[in-house]
Amino acid sequence: MERKFNIGDLLKFKPSSEVFTALPATAGLVLVTKEIPGNSRFFYGRVCFDGKEHLWSYDQFYLVSDADSKKNF
């Protein structure tokens, strides 16, 4: 089963992703904004670089920071 991310999780493109090669390096971070109920393959996320929201596939990303994390920076 594929990894399911949660709203608020910060993700980074996997280097092997075709999308990754088409974007500037600073555009590699995405914030999960919406889940699609009953769908274990896609979610909506906002590109941190330009603020645009897109439909993404879970298998394109690594988890950088969990929304439920209690880390203090």
GROMACS .gro file of N, CA, C and O in nm:
model
  292
    1MET      N    1   0.084  -0.119   0.000
    1MET     CA    2   0.000   0.000   0.000
    1MET      C    3   0.088   0.125   0.000
    1MET      O    4   0.190   0.130   0.067
    2GLU      N    5   0.045   0.226  -0.072
    2GLU     CA    6   0.122   0.350  -0.081
    2GLU      C    7   0.106   0.432   0.046
    2GLU      O    8   0.008   0.421   0.116
    3ARG      N    9   0.204   0.517   0.071
    3ARG     CA   10   0.202   0.607   0.187
    3ARG      C   11   0.096   0.713   0.170
    3ARG      O   12   0.087   0.776   0.067
    4LYS      N   13   0.013   0.732   0.270
    4LYS     CA   14  -0.089   0.835   0.266
    4LYS      C   15  -0.042   0.951   0.353
    4LYS      O   16  -0.012   0.933   0.469
    5PHE      N   17  -0.036   1.069   0.295
    5PHE     CA   18   0.003   1.187   0.369
    5PHE      C   19  -0.122   1.255   0.426
    5PHE      O   20  -0.233   1.231   0.379
    6ASN      N   21  -0.102   1.340   0.527
    6ASN     CA   22  -0.212   1.410   0.591
    6ASN      C   23  -0.208   1.559   0.559
    6ASN      O   24  -0.102   1.614   0.527
    7ILE      N   25  -0.322   1.625   0.573
    7ILE     CA   26  -0.329   1.769   0.552
    7ILE      C   27  -0.229   1.837   0.646
    7ILE      O   28  -0.222   1.806   0.765
    8GLY      N   29  -0.149   1.927   0.588
    8GLY     CA   30  -0.047   1.998   0.666
    8GLY      C   31   0.091   1.938   0.659
    8GLY      O   32   0.189   1.999   0.701
    9ASP      N   33   0.105   1.816   0.605
    9ASP     CA   34   0.237   1.755   0.590
    9ASP      C   35   0.318   1.831   0.486
    9ASP      O   36   0.264   1.875   0.384
   10LEU      N   37   0.447   1.846   0.511
   10LEU     CA   38   0.538   1.908   0.416
   10LEU      C   39   0.612   1.797   0.342
   10LEU      O   40   0.671   1.709   0.404
   11LEU      N   41   0.608   1.803   0.209
   11LEU     CA   42   0.666   1.697   0.126
   11LEU      C   43   0.772   1.753   0.034
   11LEU      O   44   0.776   1.873   0.005
   12LYS      N   45   0.858   1.663  -0.014
   12LYS     CA   46   0.961   1.700  -0.111
   12LYS      C   47   0.956   1.600  -0.226
   12LYS      O   48   0.942   1.480  -0.204
   13PHE      N   49   0.967   1.653  -0.349
   13PHE     CA   50   0.967   1.565  -0.466
   13PHE      C   51   1.079   1.463  -0.457
   13PHE      O   52   1.192   1.496  -0.419
   14LYS      N   53   1.049   1.340  -0.499
   14LYS     CA   54   1.154   1.241  -0.515
   14LYS      C   55   1.235   1.281  -0.637
   14LYS      O   56   1.178   1.325  -0.738
   15PRO      N   57   1.366   1.268  -0.633
   15PRO     CA   58   1.449   1.306  -0.749
   15PRO      C   59   1.413   1.232  -0.877
   15PRO      O   60   1.432   1.284  -0.985
   16SER      N   61   1.357   1.115  -0.867
   16SER     CA   62   1.324   1.038  -0.987
   16SER      C   63   1.191   1.081  -1.051
   16SER      O   64   1.157   1.036  -1.159
   17SER      N   65   1.119   1.169  -0.985
   17SER     CA   66   0.991   1.215  -1.036
   17SER      C   67   1.011   1.300  -1.162
   17SER      O   68   1.094   1.389  -1.165
   18GLU      N   69   0.933   1.275  -1.265
   18GLU     CA   70   0.942   1.353  -1.389
   18GLU      C   71   0.907   1.499  -1.363
   18GLU      O   72   0.963   1.589  -1.424
   19VAL      N   73   0.814   1.522  -1.272
   19VAL     CA   74   0.774   1.659  -1.238
   19VAL      C   75   0.892   1.735  -1.180
   19VAL      O   76   0.913   1.853  -1.208
   20PHE      N   77   0.972   1.667  -1.100
   20PHE     CA   78   1.087   1.729  -1.033
   20PHE      C   79   1.185   1.790  -1.133
   20PHE      O   80   1.234   1.901  -1.114
   21THR      N   81   1.209   1.722  -1.241
   21THR     CA   82   1.306   1.771  -1.339
   21THR      C   83   1.256   1.894  -1.414
   21THR      O   84   1.335   1.971  -1.466
   22ALA      N   85   1.126   1.915  -1.418
   22ALA     CA   86   1.069   2.028  -1.491
   22ALA      C   87   1.058   2.156  -1.407
   22ALA      O   88   1.030   2.261  -1.460
   23LEU      N   89   1.082   2.146  -1.278
   23LEU     CA   90   1.067   2.260  -1.188
   23LEU      C   91   1.202   2.308  -1.135
   23LEU      O   92   1.296   2.230  -1.125
   24PRO      N   93   1.210   2.436  -1.097
   24PRO     CA   94   1.333   2.484  -1.033
   24PRO      C   95   1.352   2.413  -0.898
   24PRO      O   96   1.254   2.368  -0.838
   25ALA      N   97   1.475   2.404  -0.852
   25ALA     CA   98   1.507   2.332  -0.728
   25ALA      C   99   1.427   2.383  -0.609
   25ALA      O  100   1.388   2.305  -0.522
   26THR      N  101   1.402   2.512  -0.605
   26THR     CA  102   1.328   2.569  -0.492
   26THR      C  103   1.180   2.534  -0.495
   26THR      O  104   1.108   2.559  -0.398
   27ALA      N  105   1.132   2.476  -0.602
   27ALA     CA  106   0.990   2.441  -0.614
   27ALA      C  107   0.964   2.297  -0.569
   27ALA      O  108   0.854   2.248  -0.586
   28GLY      N  109   1.060   2.232  -0.512
   28GLY     CA  110   1.047   2.091  -0.475
   28GLY      C  111   0.968   2.063  -0.349
   28GLY      O  112   0.947   1.948  -0.315
   29LEU      N  113   0.921   2.167  -0.278
   29LEU     CA  114   0.845   2.147  -0.156
   29LEU      C  115   0.696   2.170  -0.180
   29LEU      O  116   0.657   2.265  -0.246
   30VAL      N  117   0.615   2.080  -0.124
   30VAL     CA  118   0.469   2.087  -0.140
   30VAL      C  119   0.404   2.065  -0.004
   30VAL      O  120   0.445   1.977   0.073
   31LEU      N  121   0.301   2.144   0.024
   31LEU     CA  122   0.223   2.131   0.146
   31LEU      C  123   0.091   2.064   0.111
   31LEU      O  124   0.020   2.110   0.019
   32VAL      N  125   0.057   1.955   0.180
   32VAL     CA  126  -0.068   1.884   0.154
   32VAL      C  127  -0.184   1.972   0.199
   32VAL      O  128  -0.188   2.017   0.314
   33THR      N  129  -0.280   1.999   0.108
   33THR     CA  130  -0.392   2.088   0.141
   33THR      C  131  -0.527   2.018   0.144
   33THR      O  132  -0.616   2.060   0.217
   34LYS      N  133  -0.545   1.912   0.064
   34LYS     CA  134  -0.674   1.841   0.061
   34LYS      C  135  -0.651   1.694   0.034
   34LYS      O  136  -0.569   1.657  -0.049
   35GLU      N  137  -0.729   1.612   0.103
   35GLU     CA  138  -0.730   1.470   0.074
   35GLU      C  139  -0.848   1.441  -0.017
   35GLU      O  140  -0.944   1.518  -0.021
   36ILE      N  141  -0.841   1.333  -0.091
   36ILE     CA  142  -0.953   1.291  -0.174
   36ILE      C  143  -1.010   1.165  -0.109
   36ILE      O  144  -0.946   1.061  -0.111
   37PRO      N  145  -1.127   1.177  -0.046
   37PRO     CA  146  -1.185   1.063   0.025
   37PRO      C  147  -1.196   0.939  -0.064
   37PRO      O  148  -1.237   0.948  -0.180
   38GLY      N  149  -1.153   0.826  -0.009
   38GLY     CA  150  -1.160   0.700  -0.081
   38GLY      C  151  -1.054   0.680  -0.186
   38GLY      O  152  -1.053   0.580  -0.256
   39ASN      N  153  -0.959   0.777  -0.200
   39ASN     CA  154  -0.854   0.765  -0.301
   39ASN      C  155  -0.720   0.751  -0.231
   39ASN      O  156  -0.677   0.839  -0.157
   40SER      N  157  -0.654   0.641  -0.253
   40SER     CA  158  -0.524   0.616  -0.189
   40SER      C  159  -0.407   0.649  -0.281
   40SER      O  160  -0.293   0.616  -0.251
   41ARG      N  161  -0.434   0.716  -0.392
   41ARG     CA  162  -0.327   0.744  -0.488
   41ARG      C  163  -0.300   0.893  -0.509
   41ARG      O  164  -0.188   0.932  -0.540
   42PHE      N  165  -0.402   0.979  -0.491
   42PHE     CA  166  -0.386   1.121  -0.522
   42PHE      C  167  -0.428   1.212  -0.406
   42PHE      O  168  -0.509   1.172  -0.322
   43PHE      N  169  -0.375   1.333  -0.406
   43PHE     CA  170  -0.411   1.436  -0.308
   43PHE      C  171  -0.386   1.572  -0.372
   43PHE      O  172  -0.320   1.582  -0.476
   44TYR      N  173  -0.436   1.677  -0.310
   44TYR     CA  174  -0.409   1.813  -0.356
   44TYR      C  175  -0.302   1.874  -0.266
   44TYR      O  176  -0.304   1.854  -0.143
   45GLY      N  177  -0.210   1.947  -0.327
   45GLY     CA  178  -0.104   2.011  -0.251
   45GLY      C  179  -0.063   2.143  -0.313
   45GLY      O  180  -0.076   2.162  -0.434
   46ARG      N  181  -0.015   2.234  -0.229
   46ARG     CA  182   0.026   2.367  -0.273
   46ARG      C  183   0.179   2.371  -0.283
   46ARG      O  184   0.249   2.340  -0.188
   47VAL      N  185   0.228   2.411  -0.401
   47VAL     CA  186   0.371   2.425  -0.422
   47VAL      C  187   0.418   2.546  -0.340
   47VAL      O  188   0.364   2.656  -0.354
   48CYS      N  189   0.514   2.527  -0.253
   48CYS     CA  190   0.560   2.634  -0.165
   48CYS      C  191   0.625   2.749  -0.243
   48CYS      O  192   0.618   2.864  -0.201
   49PHE      N  193   0.685   2.721  -0.355
   49PHE     CA  194   0.754   2.821  -0.436
   49PHE      C  195   0.659   2.926  -0.494
   49PHE      O  196   0.685   3.044  -0.492
   50ASP      N  197   0.544   2.880  -0.549
   50ASP     CA  198   0.455   2.974  -0.618
   50ASP      C  199   0.313   2.980  -0.561
   50ASP      O  200   0.231   3.058  -0.607
   51GLY      N  201   0.282   2.895  -0.463
   51GLY     CA  202   0.151   2.899  -0.399
   51GLY      C  203   0.039   2.836  -0.480
   51GLY      O  204  -0.077   2.842  -0.441
   52LYS      N  205   0.070   2.774  -0.592
   52LYS     CA  206  -0.032   2.712  -0.676
   52LYS      C  207  -0.065   2.572  -0.627
   52LYS      O  208   0.023   2.495  -0.590
   53GLU      N  209  -0.194   2.540  -0.630
   53GLU     CA  210  -0.240   2.409  -0.586
   53GLU      C  211  -0.258   2.317  -0.706
   53GLU      O  212  -0.308   2.359  -0.810
   54HIS      N  213  -0.215   2.191  -0.687
   54HIS     CA  214  -0.221   2.093  -0.796
   54HIS      C  215  -0.264   1.958  -0.740
   54HIS      O  216  -0.255   1.934  -0.620
   55LEU      N  217  -0.307   1.872  -0.829
   55LEU     CA  218  -0.335   1.733  -0.796
   55LEU      C  219  -0.204   1.656  -0.809
   55LEU      O  220  -0.135   1.667  -0.910
   56TRP      N  221  -0.169   1.580  -0.706
   56TRP     CA  222  -0.042   1.507  -0.704
   56TRP      C  223  -0.065   1.359  -0.675
   56TRP      O  224  -0.167   1.320  -0.620
   57SER      N  225   0.035   1.280  -0.704
   57SER     CA  226   0.035   1.138  -0.672
   57SER      C  227   0.126   1.114  -0.551
   57SER      O  228   0.234   1.172  -0.542
   58TYR      N  229   0.080   1.031  -0.458
   58TYR     CA  230   0.158   1.003  -0.336
   58TYR      C  231   0.298   0.951  -0.367
   58TYR      O  232   0.393   0.982  -0.295
   59ASP      N  233   0.313   0.873  -0.472
   59ASP     CA  234   0.442   0.810  -0.500
   59ASP      C  235   0.548   0.906  -0.554
   59ASP      O  236   0.662   0.867  -0.577
   60GLN      N  237   0.514   1.035  -0.572
   60GLN     CA  238   0.611   1.134  -0.620
   60GLN      C  239   0.690   1.201  -0.508
   60GLN      O  240   0.780   1.279  -0.536
   61PHE      N  241   0.657   1.170  -0.380
   61PHE     CA  242   0.711   1.249  -0.270
   61PHE      C  243   0.770   1.169  -0.156
   61PHE      O  244   0.734   1.054  -0.133
   62TYR      N  245   0.858   1.238  -0.082
   62TYR     CA  246   0.908   1.195   0.049
   62TYR      C  247   0.847   1.287   0.153
   62TYR      O  248   0.826   1.406   0.126
   63LEU      N  249   0.822   1.235   0.272
   63LEU     CA  250   0.774   1.318   0.382
   63LEU      C  251   0.892   1.393   0.443
   63LEU      O  252   0.992   1.332   0.480
   64VAL      N  253   0.881   1.525   0.454
   64VAL     CA  254   0.985   1.608   0.516
   64VAL      C  255   0.948   1.638   0.659
   64VAL      O  256   1.030   1.627   0.750
   65SER      N  257   0.821   1.677   0.681
   65SER     CA  258   0.775   1.712   0.815
   65SER      C  259   0.629   1.674   0.830
   65SER      O  260   0.545   1.716   0.750
   66ASP      N  261   0.601   1.595   0.930
   66ASP     CA  262   0.466   1.550   0.960
   66ASP      C  263   0.388   1.664   1.027
   66ASP      O  264   0.438   1.729   1.117
   67ALA      N  265   0.265   1.688   0.983
   67ALA     CA  266   0.182   1.795   1.039
   67ALA      C  267   0.158   1.775   1.188
   67ALA      O  268   0.140   1.872   1.262
   68ASP      N  269   0.162   1.652   1.234
   68ASP     CA  270   0.139   1.623   1.375
   68ASP      C  271   0.266   1.627   1.459
   68ASP      O  272   0.263   1.602   1.578
   69SER      N  273   0.377   1.659   1.396
   69SER     CA  274   0.506   1.663   1.464
   69SER      C  275   0.507   1.771   1.573
   69SER      O  276   0.451   1.877   1.558
   70LYS      N  277   0.572   1.742   1.683
   70LYS     CA  278   0.581   1.837   1.794
   70LYS      C  279   0.715   1.909   1.797
   70LYS      O  280   0.759   1.957   1.899
   71LYS      N  281   0.783   1.916   1.682
   71LYS     CA  282   0.915   1.979   1.676
   71LYS      C  283   0.904   2.130   1.694
   71LYS      O  284   0.811   2.193   1.646
   72ASN      N  285   1.000   2.186   1.763
   72ASN     CA  286   1.011   2.332   1.777
   72ASN      C  287   1.135   2.378   1.703
   72ASN      O  288   1.242   2.331   1.727
   73PHE      N  289   1.119   2.471   1.614
   73PHE     CA  290   1.233   2.519   1.536
   73PHE      C  291   1.271   2.657   1.583
   73PHE      O  292   1.196   2.737   1.623
   0.00000   0.00000   0.00000
